[in-house]
Coordinates of C-alpha atoms in Angstrom, one line a residue:
Chain A
X1 CA 0.2 -0.4 0.1
X2 CA 1.8 2.9 -1.4
X3 CA 1.7 6.0 -3.6
X4 CA 3.2 3.8 -6.6
X5 CA -0.1 2.5 -7.7
X6 CA -2.3 5.2 -6.0
X7 CA -1.1 7.8 -7.9
X8 CA -2.1 6.7 -10.9
X9 CA -6.1 5.4 -10.2
X10 CA -7.2 2.3 -9.8
X11 CA -6.8 -0.4 -12.3
X12 CA -10.1 -1.4 -12.3
X13 CA -11.9 -2.3 -15.9
X14 CA -15.0 -0.5 -17.1
X15 CA -14.7 2.9 -15.7
X16 CA -16.5 5.2 -17.2
X17 CA -15.0 7.3 -19.7
X18 CA -15.8 10.7 -17.3
X19 CA -13.9 9.2 -14.0
X20 CA -11.0 7.7 -15.8
X21 CA -11.1 11.1 -17.2
X22 CA -11.8 12.3 -13.6
X23 CA -8.8 10.4 -12.1
X24 CA -6.1 11.3 -15.0
X25 CA -6.3 14.9 -14.2
X26 CA -6.0 14.2 -10.4
X27 CA -2.9 12.1 -11.2
X28 CA -2.1 15.5 -12.9
X29 CA -2.1 17.6 -10.5
X30 CA 0.3 15.8 -8.5
X31 CA 2.5 14.2 -11.2
X32 CA 3.4 17.9 -13.0
X33 CA 4.4 18.7 -9.1
X34 CA 7.1 15.4 -9.1
X35 CA 7.7 15.5 -12.6
X36 CA 7.8 19.4 -14.2
X37 CA 11.0 19.0 -14.6
X38 CA 12.7 15.9 -15.6
X39 CA 13.1 15.1 -18.7
X40 CA 15.7 13.2 -20.7
X41 CA 17.8 14.5 -24.5
X42 CA 16.0 12.1 -27.3
X43 CA 18.7 8.9 -28.1
X44 CA 19.0 8.9 -23.8
X45 CA 18.4 5.6 -22.9
X46 CA 16.5 6.0 -19.6
X47 CA 16.1 2.9 -17.0
X48 CA 12.7 3.3 -14.7
X49 CA 14.1 1.0 -11.4
X50 CA 10.9 -0.8 -9.8
X51 CA 8.2 0.6 -12.4
X52 CA 5.5 -0.6 -9.7
X53 CA 2.1 -1.0 -12.5
X54 CA 3.3 1.9 -14.8
X55 CA 1.9 4.6 -12.5
X56 CA 4.7 7.4 -13.3
X57 CA 5.7 5.6 -16.1
X58 CA 3.4 6.6 -18.3
X59 CA 4.4 10.7 -17.2
X60 CA 8.3 9.6 -17.8
X61 CA 7.7 8.4 -21.1
X62 CA 5.6 11.0 -22.6
X63 CA 7.4 13.7 -21.2
X64 CA 11.0 12.3 -23.1
X65 CA 9.4 10.8 -25.9
X66 CA 13.0 10.9 -27.8
X67 CA 14.1 8.8 -24.9
X68 CA 14.3 4.6 -24.6
X69 CA 13.0 3.8 -20.7
X70 CA 13.6 0.4 -19.3
X71 CA 11.3 0.2 -17.0
X72 CA 11.8 -2.6 -14.0
X73 CA 9.9 -4.5 -11.5
X74 CA 10.4 -8.0 -10.3
X75 CA 6.1 -8.6 -9.7
X76 CA 4.7 -9.7 -12.4
X77 CA 1.5 -8.3 -11.6
X78 CA 2.5 -4.7 -11.1
X79 CA 4.4 -5.4 -14.4
X80 CA 1.0 -7.1 -16.3
X81 CA -0.6 -3.9 -15.1
X82 CA 2.6 -0.9 -16.2
X83 CA 2.5 -3.2 -19.8
X84 CA -1.8 -2.2 -20.1
X85 CA -1.0 1.1 -18.2
X86 CA 1.3 1.9 -21.2
X87 CA -1.0 1.0 -24.2
X88 CA -3.7 2.5 -23.1
X89 CA -1.0 5.6 -23.5
X90 CA 0.1 3.9 -26.5
X91 CA 3.8 4.8 -26.0
X92 CA 6.6 3.3 -27.6
X93 CA 9.7 3.9 -26.3
X94 CA 9.4 2.1 -23.2
X95 CA 10.5 -1.3 -22.6
X96 CA 8.7 -3.6 -19.5
X97 CA 11.5 -6.4 -17.3
X98 CA 11.1 -8.4 -15.3
X99 CA 13.7 -8.2 -12.3
X100 CA 15.1 -7.7 -8.9
X101 CA 17.0 -4.2 -8.2
X102 CA 20.0 -6.6 -6.2
X103 CA 20.5 -8.4 -9.4
X104 CA 19.5 -6.5 -13.4
X105 CA 20.4 -8.0 -16.0
X106 CA 21.8 -4.7 -18.2
X107 CA 25.7 -4.5 -18.4
X108 CA 27.2 -1.8 -16.0
X109 CA 27.2 1.8 -17.6
X110 CA 25.3 0.8 -20.4
X111 CA 22.1 3.7 -18.8
X112 CA 22.8 8.0 -19.2
X113 CA 20.0 7.7 -16.4
X114 CA 18.3 5.9 -13.9
X115 CA 14.9 7.1 -11.9
X116 CA 14.1 5.7 -8.9
X117 CA 10.3 6.5 -7.1
X118 CA 8.2 5.5 -4.7
X119 CA 11.1 2.6 -4.5
X120 CA 13.1 3.1 -1.9
X121 CA 11.0 3.1 1.0
X122 CA 10.6 -1.0 0.5
X123 CA 13.9 -1.7 0.8
X124 CA 16.3 -2.7 3.9
X125 CA 19.3 -1.5 2.4
X126 CA 18.2 1.7 0.3
X127 CA 22.2 2.4 0.2
X128 CA 22.9 -0.8 -1.6
X129 CA 20.8 -0.6 -3.9
X130 CA 21.4 3.4 -4.8
X131 CA 25.1 2.0 -5.3
X132 CA 23.9 -1.0 -7.7
X133 CA 22.0 1.6 -9.8
X134 CA 24.6 3.4 -9.8
X135 CA 27.0 0.7 -11.2
X136 CA 24.6 1.2 -14.6
X137 CA 25.2 4.8 -15.4
X138 CA 27.8 5.9 -17.9
X139 CA 30.4 8.4 -16.1
X140 CA 28.3 11.6 -15.9
X141 CA 24.9 10.0 -15.9
X142 CA 21.9 11.0 -13.8
X143 CA 20.5 9.6 -11.0
X144 CA 16.5 10.7 -10.2
X145 CA 14.5 9.4 -6.7
X146 CA 11.9 11.2 -5.5
X147 CA 10.1 9.5 -2.2
X148 CA 7.5 11.0 0.0
X149 CA 8.1 11.0 3.8
X150 CA 4.5 9.7 6.5
X151 CA 5.9 12.1 9.0
X152 CA 5.6 15.2 7.3
X153 CA 2.0 15.0 7.3
X154 CA 0.1 17.6 9.6
X155 CA -3.3 19.2 9.0
X156 CA -5.9 21.1 11.0
X157 CA -7.7 20.6 12.7
X158 CA -5.3 18.9 14.7
X159 CA -5.7 14.8 15.7
X160 CA -3.4 12.7 17.7
X161 CA -6.1 10.0 16.5
X162 CA -5.3 10.9 13.3
X163 CA -1.3 11.2 13.5
X164 CA -1.3 7.4 15.2
X165 CA -3.6 6.1 12.8
X166 CA -0.8 7.6 10.2
X167 CA 2.0 6.1 12.6
X168 CA 0.7 2.3 12.4
X169 CA 1.8 2.7 8.3
X170 CA 4.6 3.4 9.5
X171 CA 5.1 1.2 11.9
X172 CA 3.5 -1.2 9.4
X173 CA 6.2 -0.3 6.6
X174 CA 9.3 -0.5 9.5
X175 CA 8.5 -4.1 10.1
X176 CA 8.9 -5.2 6.6
X177 CA 12.4 -3.7 6.1
X178 CA 11.3 -0.7 4.3
X179 CA 10.8 3.0 5.9
X180 CA 7.5 5.3 5.4
X181 CA 10.7 7.9 6.5
X182 CA 12.7 8.3 4.0
X183 CA 11.6 11.2 2.2
X184 CA 14.3 13.6 4.6
X185 CA 16.8 10.9 4.5
X186 CA 17.7 11.6 0.6
X187 CA 20.0 13.5 0.2
X188 CA 22.5 11.3 2.7
X189 CA 21.5 8.2 1.3
X190 CA 22.1 9.5 -1.8
X191 CA 25.6 10.9 -0.5
X192 CA 27.0 7.8 0.9
X193 CA 26.1 5.8 -2.5
X194 CA 28.6 8.1 -4.3
X195 CA 26.6 10.1 -5.9
X196 CA 28.3 13.9 -7.1
X197 CA 26.8 17.3 -7.4
X198 CA 23.2 15.9 -5.0
X199 CA 20.3 18.2 -4.6
X200 CA 17.0 18.0 -2.9
X201 CA 14.8 19.7 -3.8
X202 CA 10.9 19.3 -1.2
X203 CA 7.5 19.0 -2.8
X204 CA 4.7 20.3 -0.6
X205 CA 1.5 18.9 -2.0
X206 CA -0.4 21.6 0.7
X207 CA -4.3 21.3 0.4
X208 CA -7.2 23.3 1.4
X209 CA -10.5 24.2 0.9
X210 CA -9.4 26.8 -2.6
X211 CA -7.8 23.7 -4.3
X212 CA -11.0 21.8 -4.4
X213 CA -9.4 18.8 -7.4
X214 CA -6.3 18.6 -4.2
X215 CA -9.0 18.3 -1.9
X216 CA -10.2 15.1 -3.3
X217 CA -7.6 13.2 -5.1
X218 CA -4.9 14.3 -3.0
X219 CA -6.3 14.5 0.6
X220 CA -9.0 11.8 -0.1
X221 CA -8.1 9.3 -2.8
X222 CA -4.2 9.8 -2.0
X223 CA -3.4 10.0 1.3
X224 CA -6.1 9.0 3.6
X225 CA -7.2 6.1 1.3
X226 CA -3.7 4.5 1.7
X227 CA -4.3 4.8 5.4
X228 CA -7.7 3.3 5.8
X229 CA -5.7 0.5 3.2
X230 CA -3.7 -0.8 6.3
X231 CA -6.8 -1.1 8.9
X232 CA -6.7 -4.5 8.9
X233 CA -2.8 -4.9 8.7
X234 CA -2.6 -2.1 11.8
X235 CA -6.1 -3.9 13.7
X236 CA -4.1 -7.5 13.4
X237 CA -1.2 -6.5 14.5
X238 CA -1.8 -5.5 17.6
X239 CA -0.8 -1.8 16.9
X240 CA -4.4 0.5 17.3
X241 CA -8.0 -0.1 18.0
X242 CA -10.4 -1.0 15.5
X243 CA -12.1 2.4 17.5
X244 CA -9.4 4.2 17.6
X245 CA -8.4 3.7 14.2
X246 CA -11.5 5.1 12.5
X247 CA -11.5 7.6 14.3
X248 CA -8.7 9.0 13.1
X249 CA -9.0 8.1 8.9
X250 CA -12.4 10.2 9.9
X251 CA -10.8 13.1 11.8
X252 CA -8.4 12.6 8.2
X253 CA -11.6 13.2 5.9
X254 CA -12.9 16.1 8.3
X255 CA -9.3 18.2 7.3
X256 CA -11.5 18.1 3.8
X257 CA -14.3 20.0 5.5
X258 CA -14.4 24.4 4.2
X259 CA -12.1 25.2 7.2
X260 CA -9.8 21.9 6.7
X261 CA -6.0 22.2 5.6
X262 CA -3.7 18.8 4.5
X263 CA 0.3 19.0 4.5
X264 CA 2.8 16.7 3.1
X265 CA 5.6 16.1 1.3
X266 CA 7.2 14.7 -0.9
X267 CA 11.5 14.8 -1.4
X268 CA 13.0 15.1 -5.4
X269 CA 17.2 14.1 -5.4
X270 CA 20.0 14.0 -8.0
X271 CA 23.2 13.1 -8.5
X272 CA 25.6 13.0 -10.8
X273 CA 28.2 9.8 -11.2
X274 CA 31.8 10.7 -11.6
X275 CA 34.5 8.8 -12.8
X276 CA 37.0 7.5 -10.0
X277 CA 39.0 10.2 -11.4
X278 CA 37.1 12.7 -11.0
X279 CA 36.3 12.8 -7.3
X280 CA 38.9 14.7 -6.6
X281 CA 38.4 17.6 -9.3
X282 CA 34.9 18.4 -7.9
X283 CA 33.5 21.4 -7.4
X284 CA 33.0 22.2 -3.8
X285 CA 30.1 24.2 -2.8
Chain B
X1 CA 10.2 33.5 22.3
X2 CA 9.6 33.3 18.8
X3 CA 11.3 34.1 14.5
X4 CA 10.3 37.6 15.6
X5 CA 13.4 38.4 16.9
X6 CA 15.3 35.5 16.1
X7 CA 15.5 36.0 12.7
X8 CA 16.4 39.5 12.8
X9 CA 20.0 38.9 14.7
X10 CA 19.8 39.5 18.2
X11 CA 19.6 43.8 19.3
X12 CA 23.3 43.7 21.5
X13 CA 25.3 46.8 20.5
X14 CA 29.0 46.2 20.1
X15 CA 28.7 43.4 16.9
X16 CA 31.5 43.4 15.7
X17 CA 31.1 44.5 11.7
X18 CA 31.7 40.8 10.5
X19 CA 29.2 39.0 13.0
X20 CA 26.6 42.0 12.2
X21 CA 27.4 41.2 8.1
X22 CA 27.0 37.3 8.9
X23 CA 23.5 37.7 10.5
X24 CA 22.0 40.0 7.7
X25 CA 23.4 37.1 5.5
X26 CA 21.2 34.4 7.5
X27 CA 18.6 36.9 7.6
X28 CA 18.5 37.8 4.4
X29 CA 18.1 33.7 2.5
X30 CA 15.0 33.3 4.7
X31 CA 13.8 37.4 4.2
X32 CA 13.9 36.5 0.4
X33 CA 11.6 32.6 1.2
X34 CA 9.2 34.8 2.6
X35 CA 9.0 38.2 0.9
X36 CA 10.7 37.4 -1.8
X37 CA 7.0 38.3 -3.6
X38 CA 5.9 40.9 -1.6
X39 CA 6.1 44.9 -2.5
X40 CA 3.8 47.8 -2.1
X41 CA 3.2 50.5 -5.5
X42 CA 4.3 54.3 -4.9
X43 CA 2.4 56.1 -2.2
X44 CA 0.5 53.0 -1.7
X45 CA -0.6 53.2 2.7
X46 CA 0.9 49.8 4.5
X47 CA 0.2 49.0 8.2
X48 CA 2.1 47.0 9.3
X49 CA 0.6 45.1 12.6
X50 CA 3.5 43.4 15.2
X51 CA 6.4 44.0 14.5
X52 CA 8.2 43.6 17.4
X53 CA 12.3 44.2 16.8
X54 CA 11.2 45.5 13.1
X55 CA 13.7 42.1 11.9
X56 CA 10.7 41.9 8.9
X57 CA 10.1 45.8 9.2
X58 CA 13.8 46.4 7.1
X59 CA 13.2 44.3 4.1
X60 CA 9.6 45.5 4.2
X61 CA 10.7 49.3 3.6
X62 CA 13.6 48.2 1.3
X63 CA 11.9 46.0 -0.7
X64 CA 8.9 49.3 -1.7
X65 CA 10.8 52.2 -1.2
X66 CA 7.6 54.6 -2.2
X67 CA 5.3 53.1 -0.3
X68 CA 4.5 54.7 3.1
X69 CA 5.2 52.6 6.2
X70 CA 3.2 53.0 10.0
X71 CA 5.0 50.0 12.1
X72 CA 2.6 49.1 15.4
X73 CA 3.9 47.5 18.5
X74 CA 2.6 46.9 21.3
X75 CA 5.5 47.3 23.2
X76 CA 7.8 50.2 23.8
X77 CA 10.7 48.8 24.0
X78 CA 10.2 46.3 21.1
X79 CA 9.5 49.5 19.5
X80 CA 13.3 51.1 20.6
X81 CA 15.3 47.9 18.6
X82 CA 13.0 48.8 16.2
X83 CA 13.4 52.6 15.9
X84 CA 17.1 51.5 16.2
X85 CA 17.4 49.0 13.5
X86 CA 15.7 51.5 10.7
X87 CA 17.7 53.9 11.7
X88 CA 20.7 51.3 10.5
X89 CA 19.3 50.8 7.7
X90 CA 18.6 54.5 6.8
X91 CA 14.4 53.6 6.8
X92 CA 13.2 56.9 5.5
X93 CA 9.7 55.7 5.3
X94 CA 8.6 54.4 8.4
X95 CA 6.7 55.6 10.9
X96 CA 6.2 53.1 14.1
X97 CA 3.3 54.2 16.5
X98 CA 3.1 51.9 20.0
X99 CA -0.6 50.8 20.4
X100 CA -2.6 47.8 21.0
X101 CA -4.0 45.4 18.0
X102 CA -7.3 45.6 19.2
X103 CA -7.4 49.5 19.6
X104 CA -5.2 50.9 16.0
X105 CA -5.0 54.8 16.6
X106 CA -6.0 54.5 12.7
X107 CA -9.1 55.6 11.1
X108 CA -11.1 52.9 9.0
X109 CA -10.0 52.3 5.5
X110 CA -7.0 54.2 5.9
X111 CA -4.8 51.9 4.6
X112 CA -4.0 50.2 1.9
X113 CA -2.5 47.6 2.8
X114 CA -2.2 45.1 5.8
X115 CA 1.2 43.1 7.1
X116 CA 0.8 40.5 9.7
X117 CA 3.8 38.9 10.2
X118 CA 4.9 36.1 13.3
X119 CA 1.4 38.1 15.1
X120 CA -1.9 35.4 14.9
X121 CA 0.5 32.9 17.0
X122 CA 0.4 34.9 20.1
X123 CA -2.5 35.9 20.1
X124 CA -6.2 33.9 21.8
X125 CA -8.5 35.9 19.1
X126 CA -6.4 35.9 15.5
X127 CA -10.0 36.3 13.8
X128 CA -10.9 38.6 15.5
X129 CA -7.9 40.3 15.3
X130 CA -7.8 40.6 11.3
X131 CA -11.1 41.5 11.8
X132 CA -10.4 44.5 13.2
X133 CA -7.4 44.9 10.5
X134 CA -9.7 44.6 7.8
X135 CA -11.6 47.8 9.3
X136 CA -8.6 49.8 8.7
X137 CA -8.3 48.9 4.7
X138 CA -9.4 50.7 1.4
X139 CA -12.3 48.6 0.5
X140 CA -10.3 46.4 -2.3
X141 CA -7.0 46.4 0.3
X142 CA -4.9 43.4 0.7
X143 CA -3.3 41.7 3.1
X144 CA -0.5 39.8 3.4
X145 CA -0.3 37.3 6.8
X146 CA 2.5 35.0 7.8
X147 CA 3.4 32.4 10.2
X148 CA 5.5 29.7 11.2
X149 CA 3.8 25.7 12.6
X150 CA 6.0 24.7 15.2
X151 CA 4.7 21.3 14.4
X152 CA 5.7 21.2 10.8
X153 CA 9.6 20.5 12.2
X154 CA 10.6 17.4 11.1
X155 CA 14.2 15.8 10.7
X156 CA 16.9 13.0 10.1
X157 CA 17.3 11.8 12.2
X158 CA 13.9 11.9 13.9
X159 CA 14.3 12.0 17.8
X160 CA 11.4 11.3 20.4
X161 CA 13.7 13.5 22.6
X162 CA 13.5 16.4 20.0
X163 CA 10.0 16.2 19.8
X164 CA 9.2 16.2 22.9
X165 CA 11.6 19.5 23.5
X166 CA 9.2 20.9 20.3
X167 CA 6.4 20.2 22.1
X168 CA 7.3 21.8 24.7
X169 CA 7.6 25.1 23.6
X170 CA 4.8 24.5 21.6
X171 CA 2.4 24.0 25.4
X172 CA 3.9 27.2 26.3
X173 CA 2.8 28.9 23.3
X174 CA -0.9 27.4 25.0
X175 CA 0.0 28.3 28.1
X176 CA -0.6 32.1 26.7
X177 CA -3.1 31.8 24.4
X178 CA -1.3 31.4 21.2
X179 CA -1.1 28.7 19.2
X180 CA 2.9 27.9 17.7
X181 CA 1.0 25.5 15.6
X182 CA -1.0 28.5 13.9
X183 CA 0.7 28.7 10.2
X184 CA -2.0 25.4 9.0
X185 CA -4.6 26.7 10.0
X186 CA -3.8 30.5 8.3
X187 CA -6.4 29.8 5.2
X188 CA -9.7 29.0 7.6
X189 CA -8.6 32.5 10.0
X190 CA -8.5 34.7 6.8
X191 CA -11.9 33.3 4.8
X192 CA -13.3 33.6 8.8
X193 CA -12.2 37.0 9.1
X194 CA -14.5 37.7 6.1
X195 CA -11.2 38.6 3.3
X196 CA -11.9 37.5 -0.4
X197 CA -9.4 35.5 -2.5
X198 CA -7.8 34.1 -0.5
X199 CA -4.6 31.9 -1.1
X200 CA -1.9 30.1 1.4
X201 CA 0.8 29.7 0.3
X202 CA 3.5 27.0 2.2
X203 CA 7.1 28.0 2.2
X204 CA 9.3 25.8 3.5
X205 CA 13.4 26.1 4.9
X206 CA 14.5 22.3 3.8
X207 CA 18.2 22.8 5.4
X208 CA 20.9 19.7 4.5
X209 CA 24.5 19.9 4.6
X210 CA 24.9 20.9 0.9
X211 CA 23.0 23.8 2.0
X212 CA 25.9 25.4 5.0
X213 CA 24.6 28.9 5.0
X214 CA 20.9 27.7 6.9
X215 CA 22.3 24.6 8.7
X216 CA 23.7 27.2 10.5
X217 CA 21.3 30.5 10.6
X218 CA 17.9 28.5 10.3
X219 CA 18.4 25.1 12.1
X220 CA 21.5 26.0 14.7
X221 CA 21.1 30.0 15.1
X222 CA 17.2 30.0 14.6
X223 CA 15.5 27.2 15.3
X224 CA 16.9 25.3 17.7
X225 CA 18.3 28.6 19.5
X226 CA 14.4 29.1 20.0
X227 CA 13.7 25.8 22.0
X228 CA 17.0 26.4 23.6
X229 CA 15.1 29.7 24.6
X230 CA 12.5 28.7 26.3
X231 CA 14.5 25.4 29.1
X232 CA 13.9 27.1 31.7
X233 CA 10.0 27.7 30.9
X234 CA 9.4 24.1 30.2
X235 CA 10.9 22.9 33.1
X236 CA 9.9 25.0 35.4
X237 CA 6.2 24.3 33.9
X238 CA 6.7 20.3 34.2
X239 CA 6.6 20.0 30.7
X240 CA 9.7 18.4 31.3
X241 CA 12.4 17.2 33.3
X242 CA 15.8 19.1 32.0
X243 CA 18.0 16.1 31.2
X244 CA 15.4 15.0 28.0
X245 CA 15.2 18.5 26.8
X246 CA 18.8 18.6 26.8
X247 CA 18.9 15.2 25.0
X248 CA 16.5 16.8 22.8
X249 CA 18.6 19.9 22.0
X250 CA 21.3 17.9 21.8
X251 CA 19.4 15.6 19.0
X252 CA 18.4 18.9 17.3
X253 CA 21.9 19.9 16.7
X254 CA 22.8 16.3 15.5
X255 CA 20.1 17.0 12.9
X256 CA 23.0 19.5 11.5
X257 CA 25.9 17.2 10.6
X258 CA 26.4 16.3 7.6
X259 CA 24.3 13.5 7.0
X260 CA 21.4 15.3 8.8
X261 CA 18.2 17.3 7.3
X262 CA 15.8 19.8 8.7
X263 CA 12.1 20.5 7.8
X264 CA 9.9 23.4 8.3
X265 CA 7.1 25.6 6.8
X266 CA 6.4 28.5 7.1
X267 CA 2.8 30.2 5.8
X268 CA 2.0 33.4 4.2
X269 CA -1.1 34.1 2.7
X270 CA -3.1 36.6 1.3
X271 CA -6.0 37.7 1.1
X272 CA -8.8 40.9 0.0
X273 CA -11.1 42.8 1.2
X274 CA -14.1 43.9 -1.4
X275 CA -17.7 46.5 -0.7
X276 CA -19.9 44.4 1.3
X277 CA -21.3 44.4 -2.3
X278 CA -18.9 43.3 -4.2
X279 CA -19.6 40.0 -2.0
X280 CA -22.2 38.5 -4.1
X281 CA -20.6 38.6 -7.4
X282 CA -16.6 37.8 -6.6
X283 CA -15.6 35.3 -8.5
X284 CA -16.1 32.0 -7.4
X285 CA -12.6 29.3 -8.3

């Protein structure tokens, strides 16, 4: 249960055209926020590591129609959805590959750019993954990493129960070896993995009732839906009782009323692979 | 203990020129973030309500040299500092007035613009204050409000003790009738006070070691210094024991090391005063 799937809308056949367009519009607002400054030149080879159901793939590949994408995921069912999305979007510049991020079937230095989005949060060894990805980059190539941070969420009216419900998702992700607070440490992760010129830029989603598309598309259908999605797991794991969890979710919905507000921050980081000899001569800011 | 005083550096005579310049540079980075889009046309009359020690006054008046400012504060000692700052900055377009924000000595509709920064956080009746300020605005005039939100702070490494220390400041501000979480509710406050076309824009300060001016100027000398400033009050009020508070402050300083990160969000809101008759015809977004 994470942003990767939710942001592209659900994978359900038989949506009405109108519903589909509405979901696309909502995803579009966030895609603009996250991807507006990502563009790859014609002819460049781009590795999308951990494409999931392809929610970001469509945006990426459309924005850089001259680049060739290899979009990789370990899960066959996610890849099937990604392929379906790519067909719907009539993308001709994406190849999908099923593989583990730690054992990718590509030669060293075979990509100009690496893109990784909503993936590090699931990994117990994110630096190891970034180092592996770095090996696939040519010298001078770049990496772009985007992650959320569930601890960045705050809202009005504030609510202890809502914070407890969010904490359940954070705890569950930790139990499964991930880190739902990974966004805030994107900078040290990229630096530790050996990238140069690392720059991290926060992207806050700020929602109040003057922005009704985000009230519905982000506060309700993305963030609160994601929290609701772990109800059974959280209660089953003994992290919270049903009554408290439901009160927390009610309080999250309360923030979508006319006097409410909601804040969440994504982090976008970029870095470059320099040749070993370049390291000593790298510009120091 | 709040941003109003800290952001302009301390009011201490006898600073070396070099130290003074360094403090100005640090304040400059934040001033740019908060005030870059605030400019008042020549001849306009601007009320700065709650100018405190004048930290924002200097930036405001310099950016709009043709506008005439009335900068008001209730505290005589703060005003003395503000006047000193204004003299240092050789400002010729500011008049300082000592008065209560709820009993301002100005005729209705005597200002084109109102500016209020780091003030609502201290008030138990922020809407009443905004309504009073609105009365002083001419029809068509604008209000600009800027506030922080101490609940917006998050950092790496995360630390329960650091969060507890921050919570002390939030609790103390609540005990004195204020709200250190006011930033997130700036939108509903401005709407409730009757302003039209309200727009709120978050301004996040993101700090990692690639931004050394902010590591020192914001994480250390502004935010953590502000938390340290309530040590005695927090312990005296029985909110925390000394050992825990000191551990929290240590953990806040820990976020300024080379692998650390720190996030804090300010909120900037604007609205307009429409004539009563305009309300029905106000454009609906």
